[in-house]
Amino acid sequence: SISQKKDQAPRNSINPGTSVLQNDKPVKACFVVLVRNSELDGIVSTMLQLEKTFNSKFNYPYVFLNDDDFTEEFKQSTSVLTKAQTKYGKVDSQMWGYPSHINQTYAAECRNEMATKGIPYADSESYRNMCRFQSGFFFRHPMLDEYDYYWRIEPYVDYTCDIDYDVFKYMRNNNKKYGFTIAFREFLETVPTLWQTVMNFKRDYPDVVSRWPSKKNSLEKFVTNDGNSYNGCHFWTNFEIASLELWRSNDYLKLFSYLDQQGGFFYERWGDAPVHSIAASLMLNQEDFHFFNDIGYRHTAYTHCPTEPEFRDKCSCDPNINMDLTDPMSCYPVYKAAFN
Ligand code: GDP
Ligand code: MN
């Protein structure tokens, strides 16, 4: 049993918030997987690692979403990898594709123009649909209605550390709203007017902004150096463990529809990562964020691997390959510096 020093008050009376640390009630949470049938091998690879390191112990359900119908082969091959429930949903045309206010001729011109500059996914329509869906709709998909938290996963990524506790209970019991493993730097050419559009929203909706934390308590310094422009820093959304309530809030829905109305998902190439990150950094308090240092993760050529010796027998990743502090694309140092 845990001994308590006589001169210390019980933890719960020092910090009332810690009483919820004992809350062992189930959390309504799921994995969210937007994926194509053609990426079946990639999602199998991801799921095998996630089941091995985490989910075989906790059995959270998977919600697979697609703008197309999932094939029987896809459903069969993924459902056999887990004891947990697997659900397969389609994304309808309300959530995927051009809203009526978009000028598709102009959008095509913008894509062509962008393609001359060597910007990733510059000329892709589907990538834009994906980014808009992930920015403003996944959390409103009916299949997610019953959940309070989600963990976004992608095909072809690696999960390299054993996670022996329930990360969703960690989020709930510690009042965390947004968790990440990699903080990345955006190609600013993809979002030239995003920051100004968010500033215009703040100007036009002072009532909404009055509910947001002060500059000092928010994470604003993660996304802007001078307040006048976006520095490109964002949480890499190919991994996200977060509260669905954050995105379902009236404040975020108002912000998203304002952004959507401006057309930047199509006329530029606004990513869901900068959109989520700017919104969360302005809307949340600093203590609502959590860096999942203990979750080893690789997406494409970028890796987070915990470097502390205590992780050596939990993780299969090489601590010398860790982008946090050394890679010029990492915004982790900016994240750390954003805290008061
Ligand atoms: P990147 O990580 O930004 O390079 O983009 P990805 O190609 O990995 O796409 C992000 C996520 O969205 C992945 O989980 C993809 O499987 C998924 N995705 C991207 N485009 C589409 C699409 O057109 N349809 C579907 N169903 N999923 C997509
Ligand atoms: Mn990806």
mmCIF file of C-alpha atoms and ligand atoms in Angstrom:
data_model
loop_
_atom_site.group_PDB
_atom_site.id
_atom_site.type_symbol
_atom_site.label_atom_id
_atom_site.label_comp_id
_atom_site.label_asym_id
_atom_site.label_seq_id
_atom_site.Cartn_x
_atom_site.Cartn_y
_atom_site.Cartn_z
ATOM 1 C CA SER A 1 0.000 0.000 0.000
ATOM 2 C CA ILE A 2 1.083 3.575 -0.634
ATOM 3 C CA SER A 3 2.316 5.336 2.480
ATOM 4 C CA GLN A 4 1.468 8.948 3.048
ATOM 5 C CA LYS A 5 3.848 11.305 4.823
ATOM 6 C CA LYS A 6 2.146 12.765 7.881
ATOM 7 C CA ASP A 7 2.962 16.329 6.963
ATOM 8 C CA GLN A 8 1.435 15.983 3.526
ATOM 9 C CA ALA A 9 -2.220 16.481 2.894
ATOM 10 C CA PRO A 10 -3.776 13.738 0.816
ATOM 11 C CA ARG A 11 -3.157 14.544 -2.856
ATOM 12 C CA ASN A 12 -6.814 15.027 -3.503
ATOM 13 C CA SER A 13 -7.109 17.921 -1.113
ATOM 14 C CA ILE A 14 -4.050 19.682 -2.530
ATOM 15 C CA ASN A 15 -5.441 19.510 -6.019
ATOM 16 C CA PRO A 16 -9.124 18.697 -6.314
ATOM 17 C CA GLY A 17 -8.513 17.826 -9.960
ATOM 18 C CA THR A 18 -6.519 14.755 -9.017
ATOM 19 C CA SER A 19 -9.519 13.055 -7.465
ATOM 20 C CA VAL A 20 -10.678 12.182 -10.964
ATOM 21 C CA LEU A 21 -7.399 10.339 -11.522
ATOM 22 C CA GLN A 22 -9.123 7.450 -9.736
ATOM 23 C CA ASN A 23 -12.019 7.478 -12.206
ATOM 24 C CA ASP A 24 -11.977 4.040 -13.753
ATOM 25 C CA LYS A 25 -15.293 4.294 -15.581
ATOM 26 C CA PRO A 26 -15.041 3.296 -19.243
ATOM 27 C CA VAL A 27 -14.300 6.052 -21.738
ATOM 28 C CA LYS A 28 -16.337 6.286 -24.908
ATOM 29 C CA ALA A 29 -13.513 6.359 -27.410
ATOM 30 C CA CYS A 30 -12.461 4.889 -30.727
ATOM 31 C CA PHE A 31 -9.806 4.838 -33.393
ATOM 32 C CA VAL A 32 -10.754 6.903 -36.441
ATOM 33 C CA VAL A 33 -9.317 5.709 -39.707
ATOM 34 C CA LEU A 34 -9.920 7.573 -42.949
ATOM 35 C CA VAL A 35 -8.451 5.257 -45.530
ATOM 36 C CA ARG A 36 -8.775 3.978 -49.093
ATOM 37 C CA ASN A 37 -9.271 0.369 -50.149
ATOM 38 C CA SER A 38 -5.942 0.623 -51.985
ATOM 39 C CA GLU A 39 -4.164 1.248 -48.664
ATOM 40 C CA LEU A 40 -5.247 -2.057 -47.115
ATOM 41 C CA ASP A 41 -1.690 -3.356 -46.697
ATOM 42 C CA GLY A 42 -0.712 -0.108 -44.987
ATOM 43 C CA ILE A 43 -3.560 -0.125 -42.500
ATOM 44 C CA VAL A 44 -2.950 -3.805 -41.741
ATOM 45 C CA SER A 45 0.640 -2.909 -40.893
ATOM 46 C CA THR A 46 -0.464 -0.042 -38.640
ATOM 47 C CA MET A 47 -3.127 -2.111 -36.887
ATOM 48 C CA LEU A 48 -0.762 -5.015 -36.179
ATOM 49 C CA GLN A 49 1.580 -2.620 -34.376
ATOM 50 C CA LEU A 50 -1.168 -0.770 -32.561
ATOM 51 C CA GLU A 51 -2.804 -3.983 -31.378
ATOM 52 C CA LYS A 52 0.540 -5.336 -30.187
ATOM 53 C CA THR A 53 1.612 -2.212 -28.326
ATOM 54 C CA PHE A 54 -1.736 -1.000 -26.991
ATOM 55 C CA ASN A 55 -5.095 -2.173 -28.121
ATOM 56 C CA SER A 56 -4.912 -5.911 -27.448
ATOM 57 C CA LYS A 57 -4.965 -4.787 -23.791
ATOM 58 C CA PHE A 58 -7.780 -2.225 -24.100
ATOM 59 C CA ASN A 59 -9.956 -3.202 -27.073
ATOM 60 C CA TYR A 60 -11.100 0.165 -28.310
ATOM 61 C CA PRO A 61 -13.246 -0.046 -31.462
ATOM 62 C CA TYR A 62 -12.098 1.064 -34.897
ATOM 63 C CA VAL A 63 -14.232 3.327 -37.081
ATOM 64 C CA PHE A 64 -13.091 3.122 -40.709
ATOM 65 C CA LEU A 65 -14.272 5.910 -42.995
ATOM 66 C CA ASN A 66 -13.995 6.222 -46.754
ATOM 67 C CA ASP A 67 -15.455 8.367 -49.539
ATOM 68 C CA ASP A 68 -15.950 5.088 -51.429
ATOM 69 C CA ASP A 69 -17.514 1.794 -50.319
ATOM 70 C CA PHE A 70 -15.125 -0.472 -48.435
ATOM 71 C CA THR A 71 -14.571 -3.783 -50.184
ATOM 72 C CA GLU A 72 -15.406 -7.088 -48.513
ATOM 73 C CA GLU A 73 -11.704 -7.892 -48.651
ATOM 74 C CA PHE A 74 -10.895 -4.685 -46.762
ATOM 75 C CA LYS A 75 -13.477 -5.374 -44.064
ATOM 76 C CA GLN A 76 -12.479 -9.011 -43.745
ATOM 77 C CA SER A 77 -8.720 -8.350 -43.596
ATOM 78 C CA THR A 78 -8.982 -5.606 -40.976
ATOM 79 C CA SER A 79 -11.649 -7.092 -38.697
ATOM 80 C CA VAL A 80 -9.617 -10.260 -38.100
ATOM 81 C CA LEU A 81 -6.710 -8.258 -36.641
ATOM 82 C CA THR A 82 -8.511 -7.221 -33.461
ATOM 83 C CA LYS A 83 -10.876 -8.542 -30.819
ATOM 84 C CA ALA A 84 -12.445 -5.087 -30.744
ATOM 85 C CA GLN A 85 -15.411 -3.961 -32.783
ATOM 86 C CA THR A 86 -14.728 -2.698 -36.314
ATOM 87 C CA LYS A 87 -17.187 -0.403 -38.099
ATOM 88 C CA TYR A 88 -17.111 0.749 -41.700
ATOM 89 C CA GLY A 89 -18.719 3.982 -42.786
ATOM 90 C CA LYS A 90 -19.093 6.010 -45.925
ATOM 91 C CA VAL A 91 -18.532 9.746 -46.132
ATOM 92 C CA ASP A 92 -21.355 11.458 -48.002
ATOM 93 C CA SER A 93 -21.127 14.342 -50.470
ATOM 94 C CA GLN A 94 -22.042 16.900 -47.764
ATOM 95 C CA MET A 95 -18.755 16.100 -46.053
ATOM 96 C CA TRP A 96 -16.633 15.356 -49.119
ATOM 97 C CA GLY A 97 -16.322 17.434 -52.265
ATOM 98 C CA TYR A 98 -17.118 20.963 -53.354
ATOM 99 C CA PRO A 99 -19.644 23.002 -51.403
ATOM 100 C CA SER A 100 -21.877 25.051 -53.722
ATOM 101 C CA HIS A 101 -20.168 28.385 -52.972
ATOM 102 C CA ILE A 102 -16.848 27.218 -54.447
ATOM 103 C CA ASN A 103 -15.965 28.383 -57.954
ATOM 104 C CA GLN A 104 -14.565 25.181 -59.392
ATOM 105 C CA THR A 105 -13.055 26.877 -62.439
ATOM 106 C CA TYR A 106 -11.103 29.227 -60.204
ATOM 107 C CA ALA A 107 -10.144 26.311 -57.927
ATOM 108 C CA ALA A 108 -8.651 24.493 -60.947
ATOM 109 C CA GLU A 109 -6.664 27.609 -61.874
ATOM 110 C CA CYS A 110 -5.341 27.828 -58.347
ATOM 111 C CA ARG A 111 -4.244 24.183 -58.402
ATOM 112 C CA ASN A 112 -2.409 24.697 -61.698
ATOM 113 C CA GLU A 113 -0.693 27.784 -60.360
ATOM 114 C CA MET A 114 0.339 25.963 -57.185
ATOM 115 C CA ALA A 115 1.638 22.995 -59.164
ATOM 116 C CA THR A 116 4.258 25.225 -60.789
ATOM 117 C CA LYS A 117 5.761 25.862 -57.338
ATOM 118 C CA GLY A 118 6.508 22.276 -56.368
ATOM 119 C CA ILE A 119 4.195 22.254 -53.359
ATOM 120 C CA PRO A 120 3.235 18.760 -52.086
ATOM 121 C CA TYR A 121 -0.250 17.683 -53.305
ATOM 122 C CA ALA A 122 -0.467 21.056 -55.135
ATOM 123 C CA ASP A 123 -2.730 19.757 -57.888
ATOM 124 C CA SER A 124 -4.709 17.161 -55.938
ATOM 125 C CA GLU A 125 -8.463 17.571 -55.555
ATOM 126 C CA SER A 126 -8.851 14.475 -53.364
ATOM 127 C CA TYR A 127 -6.197 15.727 -50.950
ATOM 128 C CA ARG A 128 -8.174 18.954 -50.529
ATOM 129 C CA ASN A 129 -11.380 17.009 -49.906
ATOM 130 C CA MET A 130 -9.511 14.950 -47.325
ATOM 131 C CA CYS A 131 -8.134 18.039 -45.544
ATOM 132 C CA ARG A 132 -11.537 19.719 -45.462
ATOM 133 C CA PHE A 133 -13.173 16.536 -44.151
ATOM 134 C CA GLN A 134 -10.563 16.119 -41.430
ATOM 135 C CA SER A 135 -10.835 19.802 -40.521
ATOM 136 C CA GLY A 136 -14.571 20.133 -40.261
ATOM 137 C CA PHE A 137 -16.502 16.918 -40.589
ATOM 138 C CA PHE A 138 -15.040 13.662 -39.274
ATOM 139 C CA PHE A 139 -16.251 14.438 -35.739
ATOM 140 C CA ARG A 140 -19.791 14.941 -37.077
ATOM 141 C CA HIS A 141 -19.900 11.653 -38.929
ATOM 142 C CA PRO A 142 -22.859 9.704 -37.436
ATOM 143 C CA MET A 143 -20.602 6.746 -36.662
ATOM 144 C CA LEU A 144 -18.694 8.914 -34.176
ATOM 145 C CA ASP A 145 -21.777 10.225 -32.382
ATOM 146 C CA GLU A 146 -21.434 7.797 -29.488
ATOM 147 C CA TYR A 147 -17.817 8.705 -28.687
ATOM 148 C CA ASP A 148 -16.155 11.402 -26.593
ATOM 149 C CA TYR A 149 -12.497 10.868 -27.564
ATOM 150 C CA TYR A 150 -10.701 9.576 -30.642
ATOM 151 C CA TRP A 151 -7.286 8.442 -31.726
ATOM 152 C CA ARG A 152 -6.617 9.120 -35.380
ATOM 153 C CA ILE A 153 -4.494 6.560 -37.145
ATOM 154 C CA GLU A 154 -3.190 6.214 -40.684
ATOM 155 C CA PRO A 155 -1.895 3.484 -42.968
ATOM 156 C CA TYR A 156 1.872 2.871 -43.239
ATOM 157 C CA VAL A 157 2.877 4.409 -39.902
ATOM 158 C CA ASP A 158 4.796 2.720 -37.073
ATOM 159 C CA TYR A 159 3.905 2.483 -33.392
ATOM 160 C CA THR A 160 7.066 1.406 -31.608
ATOM 161 C CA CYS A 161 6.496 1.550 -27.845
ATOM 162 C CA ASP A 162 4.435 -0.592 -25.499
ATOM 163 C CA ILE A 163 1.724 1.492 -23.908
ATOM 164 C CA ASP A 164 0.558 -0.184 -20.723
ATOM 165 C CA TYR A 165 -2.037 2.324 -19.543
ATOM 166 C CA ASP A 166 -5.322 3.490 -21.015
ATOM 167 C CA VAL A 167 -4.475 6.684 -22.888
ATOM 168 C CA PHE A 168 -8.133 7.682 -23.150
ATOM 169 C CA LYS A 169 -8.587 7.454 -19.374
ATOM 170 C CA TYR A 170 -5.414 9.496 -19.078
ATOM 171 C CA MET A 171 -6.958 12.170 -21.297
ATOM 172 C CA ARG A 172 -10.289 12.247 -19.475
ATOM 173 C CA ASN A 173 -8.955 11.983 -15.940
ATOM 174 C CA ASN A 174 -6.379 14.706 -16.476
ATOM 175 C CA ASN A 175 -8.716 17.002 -18.398
ATOM 176 C CA LYS A 176 -6.571 16.838 -21.519
ATOM 177 C CA LYS A 177 -8.212 17.922 -24.753
ATOM 178 C CA TYR A 178 -5.483 17.462 -27.350
ATOM 179 C CA GLY A 179 -2.581 15.009 -27.502
ATOM 180 C CA PHE A 180 0.204 14.716 -30.078
ATOM 181 C CA THR A 181 3.579 13.097 -30.723
ATOM 182 C CA ILE A 182 5.092 15.222 -33.502
ATOM 183 C CA ALA A 183 5.015 18.996 -33.920
ATOM 184 C CA PHE A 184 5.843 19.890 -37.497
ATOM 185 C CA ARG A 185 6.481 22.933 -39.676
ATOM 186 C CA GLU A 186 4.058 23.676 -42.526
ATOM 187 C CA PHE A 187 4.954 24.744 -46.056
ATOM 188 C CA LEU A 188 3.620 28.272 -45.734
ATOM 189 C CA GLU A 189 2.742 28.368 -49.445
ATOM 190 C CA THR A 190 -0.151 26.001 -48.703
ATOM 191 C CA VAL A 191 -1.815 28.432 -46.283
ATOM 192 C CA PRO A 192 -0.957 31.999 -47.383
ATOM 193 C CA THR A 193 -4.215 33.568 -46.134
ATOM 194 C CA LEU A 194 -5.160 31.171 -43.302
ATOM 195 C CA TRP A 195 -3.817 33.272 -40.453
ATOM 196 C CA GLN A 196 -5.409 36.474 -41.740
ATOM 197 C CA THR A 197 -8.716 34.641 -42.143
ATOM 198 C CA VAL A 198 -8.579 33.481 -38.525
ATOM 199 C CA MET A 199 -7.799 37.073 -37.475
ATOM 200 C CA ASN A 200 -10.802 38.270 -39.520
ATOM 201 C CA PHE A 201 -12.943 35.710 -37.701
ATOM 202 C CA LYS A 202 -11.724 37.083 -34.373
ATOM 203 C CA ARG A 203 -12.651 40.585 -35.529
ATOM 204 C CA ASP A 204 -16.112 39.505 -36.743
ATOM 205 C CA TYR A 205 -16.983 37.268 -33.761
ATOM 206 C CA PRO A 206 -15.883 39.100 -30.603
ATOM 207 C CA ASP A 207 -18.552 37.220 -28.603
ATOM 208 C CA VAL A 208 -16.959 33.889 -29.514
ATOM 209 C CA VAL A 209 -13.447 35.132 -28.862
ATOM 210 C CA SER A 210 -14.467 36.482 -25.451
ATOM 211 C CA ARG A 211 -14.863 32.857 -24.318
ATOM 212 C CA TRP A 212 -11.325 31.939 -25.393
ATOM 213 C CA PRO A 213 -8.410 32.045 -22.952
ATOM 214 C CA SER A 214 -6.217 35.102 -22.660
ATOM 215 C CA LYS A 215 -3.139 35.239 -24.853
ATOM 216 C CA LYS A 216 -1.081 34.390 -21.803
ATOM 217 C CA ASN A 217 -3.037 31.230 -20.944
ATOM 218 C CA SER A 218 -3.502 29.997 -24.508
ATOM 219 C CA LEU A 219 -0.893 28.288 -26.667
ATOM 220 C CA GLU A 220 -0.894 31.166 -29.168
ATOM 221 C CA LYS A 221 2.897 31.443 -29.081
ATOM 222 C CA PHE A 222 3.080 27.959 -30.625
ATOM 223 C CA VAL A 223 1.509 29.224 -33.866
ATOM 224 C CA THR A 224 2.606 32.834 -34.105
ATOM 225 C CA ASN A 225 5.801 34.678 -33.219
ATOM 226 C CA ASP A 226 4.513 38.220 -33.601
ATOM 227 C CA GLY A 227 0.734 37.815 -33.568
ATOM 228 C CA ASN A 228 0.565 39.107 -37.141
ATOM 229 C CA SER A 229 1.501 35.993 -39.046
ATOM 230 C CA TYR A 230 1.492 32.228 -38.907
ATOM 231 C CA ASN A 231 4.850 30.628 -38.128
ATOM 232 C CA GLY A 232 3.842 27.292 -39.707
ATOM 233 C CA CYS A 233 3.968 25.270 -36.501
ATOM 234 C CA HIS A 234 1.314 22.597 -36.132
ATOM 235 C CA PHE A 235 0.610 19.278 -34.485
ATOM 236 C CA TRP A 236 0.956 16.528 -37.039
ATOM 237 C CA THR A 237 -2.615 15.318 -37.326
ATOM 238 C CA ASN A 238 -1.813 11.938 -38.849
ATOM 239 C CA PHE A 239 -1.584 11.142 -35.114
ATOM 240 C CA GLU A 240 -4.142 12.734 -32.825
ATOM 241 C CA ILE A 241 -5.603 11.674 -29.494
ATOM 242 C CA ALA A 242 -8.190 14.274 -28.681
ATOM 243 C CA SER A 243 -11.569 15.249 -27.350
ATOM 244 C CA LEU A 244 -14.404 15.229 -29.872
ATOM 245 C CA GLU A 245 -16.167 17.889 -27.819
ATOM 246 C CA LEU A 246 -13.429 20.339 -28.781
ATOM 247 C CA TRP A 247 -14.390 20.170 -32.477
ATOM 248 C CA ARG A 248 -18.119 19.804 -31.840
ATOM 249 C CA SER A 249 -18.176 23.025 -29.829
ATOM 250 C CA ASN A 250 -20.156 25.935 -31.249
ATOM 251 C CA ASP A 251 -17.000 28.039 -31.235
ATOM 252 C CA TYR A 252 -15.049 25.638 -33.428
ATOM 253 C CA LEU A 253 -18.008 24.983 -35.731
ATOM 254 C CA LYS A 254 -18.377 28.733 -36.260
ATOM 255 C CA LEU A 255 -14.682 29.082 -36.976
ATOM 256 C CA PHE A 256 -14.684 26.134 -39.376
ATOM 257 C CA SER A 257 -17.659 27.365 -41.362
ATOM 258 C CA TYR A 258 -16.073 30.825 -41.585
ATOM 259 C CA LEU A 259 -12.885 29.268 -42.956
ATOM 260 C CA ASP A 260 -14.867 27.040 -45.312
ATOM 261 C CA GLN A 261 -16.783 30.045 -46.636
ATOM 262 C CA GLN A 262 -13.516 31.792 -47.539
ATOM 263 C CA GLY A 263 -12.617 28.905 -49.869
ATOM 264 C CA GLY A 264 -9.025 28.334 -48.773
ATOM 265 C CA PHE A 265 -9.446 24.561 -48.602
ATOM 266 C CA PHE A 266 -9.811 24.685 -52.398
ATOM 267 C CA TYR A 267 -8.242 27.969 -53.616
ATOM 268 C CA GLU A 268 -5.190 27.348 -51.451
ATOM 269 C CA ARG A 269 -4.493 23.994 -49.846
ATOM 270 C CA TRP A 270 -5.305 24.480 -46.194
ATOM 271 C CA GLY A 271 -4.364 21.387 -44.251
ATOM 272 C CA ASP A 272 -6.320 19.966 -41.343
ATOM 273 C CA ALA A 273 -3.144 20.109 -39.277
ATOM 274 C CA PRO A 274 -2.685 23.900 -39.372
ATOM 275 C CA VAL A 275 -6.458 24.388 -39.021
ATOM 276 C CA HIS A 276 -6.752 22.121 -35.951
ATOM 277 C CA SER A 277 -3.555 23.478 -34.457
ATOM 278 C CA ILE A 278 -4.322 27.166 -34.844
ATOM 279 C CA ALA A 279 -7.851 26.614 -33.505
ATOM 280 C CA ALA A 280 -6.752 24.520 -30.523
ATOM 281 C CA SER A 281 -3.896 26.886 -29.713
ATOM 282 C CA LEU A 282 -6.301 29.832 -29.537
ATOM 283 C CA MET A 283 -9.276 28.051 -27.967
ATOM 284 C CA LEU A 284 -7.631 25.864 -25.329
ATOM 285 C CA ASN A 285 -5.594 26.534 -22.223
ATOM 286 C CA GLN A 286 -1.961 25.480 -22.187
ATOM 287 C CA GLU A 287 -2.631 22.697 -19.703
ATOM 288 C CA ASP A 288 -5.212 21.112 -22.047
ATOM 289 C CA PHE A 289 -2.425 19.873 -24.329
ATOM 290 C CA HIS A 290 -0.433 16.712 -23.865
ATOM 291 C CA PHE A 291 2.774 15.604 -25.558
ATOM 292 C CA PHE A 292 2.704 11.789 -25.701
ATOM 293 C CA ASN A 293 6.444 11.374 -25.300
ATOM 294 C CA ASP A 294 5.926 7.710 -24.426
ATOM 295 C CA ILE A 295 4.309 6.829 -27.778
ATOM 296 C CA GLY A 296 7.022 6.014 -30.308
ATOM 297 C CA TYR A 297 5.746 6.957 -33.746
ATOM 298 C CA ARG A 298 6.911 7.186 -37.340
ATOM 299 C CA HIS A 299 5.084 8.769 -40.283
ATOM 300 C CA THR A 300 6.994 8.885 -43.580
ATOM 301 C CA ALA A 301 10.584 9.965 -42.856
ATOM 302 C CA TYR A 302 9.796 11.588 -39.508
ATOM 303 C CA THR A 303 10.044 9.848 -36.166
ATOM 304 C CA HIS A 304 9.361 10.529 -32.554
ATOM 305 C CA CYS A 305 11.240 8.107 -30.300
ATOM 306 C CA PRO A 306 11.481 8.760 -26.551
ATOM 307 C CA THR A 307 15.125 9.212 -25.639
ATOM 308 C CA GLU A 308 15.091 8.646 -21.870
ATOM 309 C CA PRO A 309 16.730 5.364 -20.736
ATOM 310 C CA GLU A 310 13.539 4.196 -19.012
ATOM 311 C CA PHE A 311 11.954 3.635 -22.440
ATOM 312 C CA ARG A 312 14.632 1.294 -23.784
ATOM 313 C CA ASP A 313 12.838 -1.899 -22.797
ATOM 314 C CA LYS A 314 9.430 -0.567 -23.853
ATOM 315 C CA CYS A 315 10.347 0.740 -27.301
ATOM 316 C CA SER A 316 11.783 -0.818 -30.425
ATOM 317 C CA CYS A 317 12.741 2.542 -31.986
ATOM 318 C CA ASP A 318 16.288 3.931 -32.016
ATOM 319 C CA PRO A 319 16.521 6.925 -29.632
ATOM 320 C CA ASN A 320 19.161 8.418 -31.903
ATOM 321 C CA ILE A 321 16.479 8.742 -34.558
ATOM 322 C CA ASN A 322 14.168 11.263 -32.949
ATOM 323 C CA MET A 323 13.220 14.507 -34.619
ATOM 324 C CA ASP A 324 11.995 16.471 -31.571
ATOM 325 C CA LEU A 325 14.967 18.708 -30.865
ATOM 326 C CA THR A 326 17.248 18.251 -33.840
ATOM 327 C CA ASP A 327 15.253 18.325 -37.058
ATOM 328 C CA PRO A 328 14.684 21.714 -38.706
ATOM 329 C CA MET A 329 11.124 20.548 -39.530
ATOM 330 C CA SER A 330 10.346 19.998 -35.840
ATOM 331 C CA CYS A 331 8.291 22.584 -33.963
ATOM 332 C CA TYR A 332 8.677 20.800 -30.640
ATOM 333 C CA PRO A 333 11.094 23.487 -29.367
ATOM 334 C CA VAL A 334 8.521 26.152 -30.271
ATOM 335 C CA TYR A 335 5.873 24.158 -28.380
ATOM 336 C CA LYS A 336 8.039 24.009 -25.272
ATOM 337 C CA ALA A 337 8.829 27.710 -25.493
ATOM 338 C CA ALA A 338 5.127 28.599 -25.819
ATOM 339 C CA PHE A 339 4.474 27.693 -22.167
ATOM 340 C CA ASN A 340 4.650 30.403 -19.565
HETATM 341 P P1 GDP B 1 -0.225 12.925 -45.859
HETATM 342 O O1 GDP B 1 -0.054 12.186 -44.558
HETATM 343 O O2 GDP B 1 -0.529 14.362 -45.641
HETATM 344 O O3 GDP B 1 0.888 12.706 -46.810
HETATM 345 O O4 GDP B 1 -1.549 12.368 -46.571
HETATM 346 P P2 GDP B 1 -2.053 10.872 -46.728
HETATM 347 O O5 GDP B 1 -1.999 10.467 -48.163
HETATM 348 O O6 GDP B 1 -1.383 9.966 -45.748
HETATM 349 O O7 GDP B 1 -3.591 11.030 -46.335
HETATM 350 C C1 GDP B 1 -3.988 11.277 -45.022
HETATM 351 C C2 GDP B 1 -5.033 10.251 -44.581
HETATM 352 O O8 GDP B 1 -6.207 10.406 -45.352
HETATM 353 C C3 GDP B 1 -4.596 8.805 -44.769
HETATM 354 O O9 GDP B 1 -5.174 8.049 -43.725
HETATM 355 C C4 GDP B 1 -5.201 8.418 -46.097
HETATM 356 O O10 GDP B 1 -5.488 7.057 -46.126
HETATM 357 C C5 GDP B 1 -6.474 9.254 -46.097
HETATM 358 N N1 GDP B 1 -6.852 9.707 -47.445
HETATM 359 C C6 GDP B 1 -6.215 10.615 -48.225
HETATM 360 N N2 GDP B 1 -6.878 10.814 -49.372
HETATM 361 C C7 GDP B 1 -7.961 10.020 -49.330
HETATM 362 C C8 GDP B 1 -9.053 9.769 -50.240
HETATM 363 O O11 GDP B 1 -9.157 10.340 -51.317
HETATM 364 N N3 GDP B 1 -9.997 8.856 -49.829
HETATM 365 C C9 GDP B 1 -9.915 8.214 -48.627
HETATM 366 N N4 GDP B 1 -10.860 7.332 -48.317
HETATM 367 N N5 GDP B 1 -8.915 8.427 -47.754
HETATM 368 C C10 GDP B 1 -7.951 9.317 -48.100
HETATM 369 MN MN MN B 2 -0.016 10.203 -44.122
#
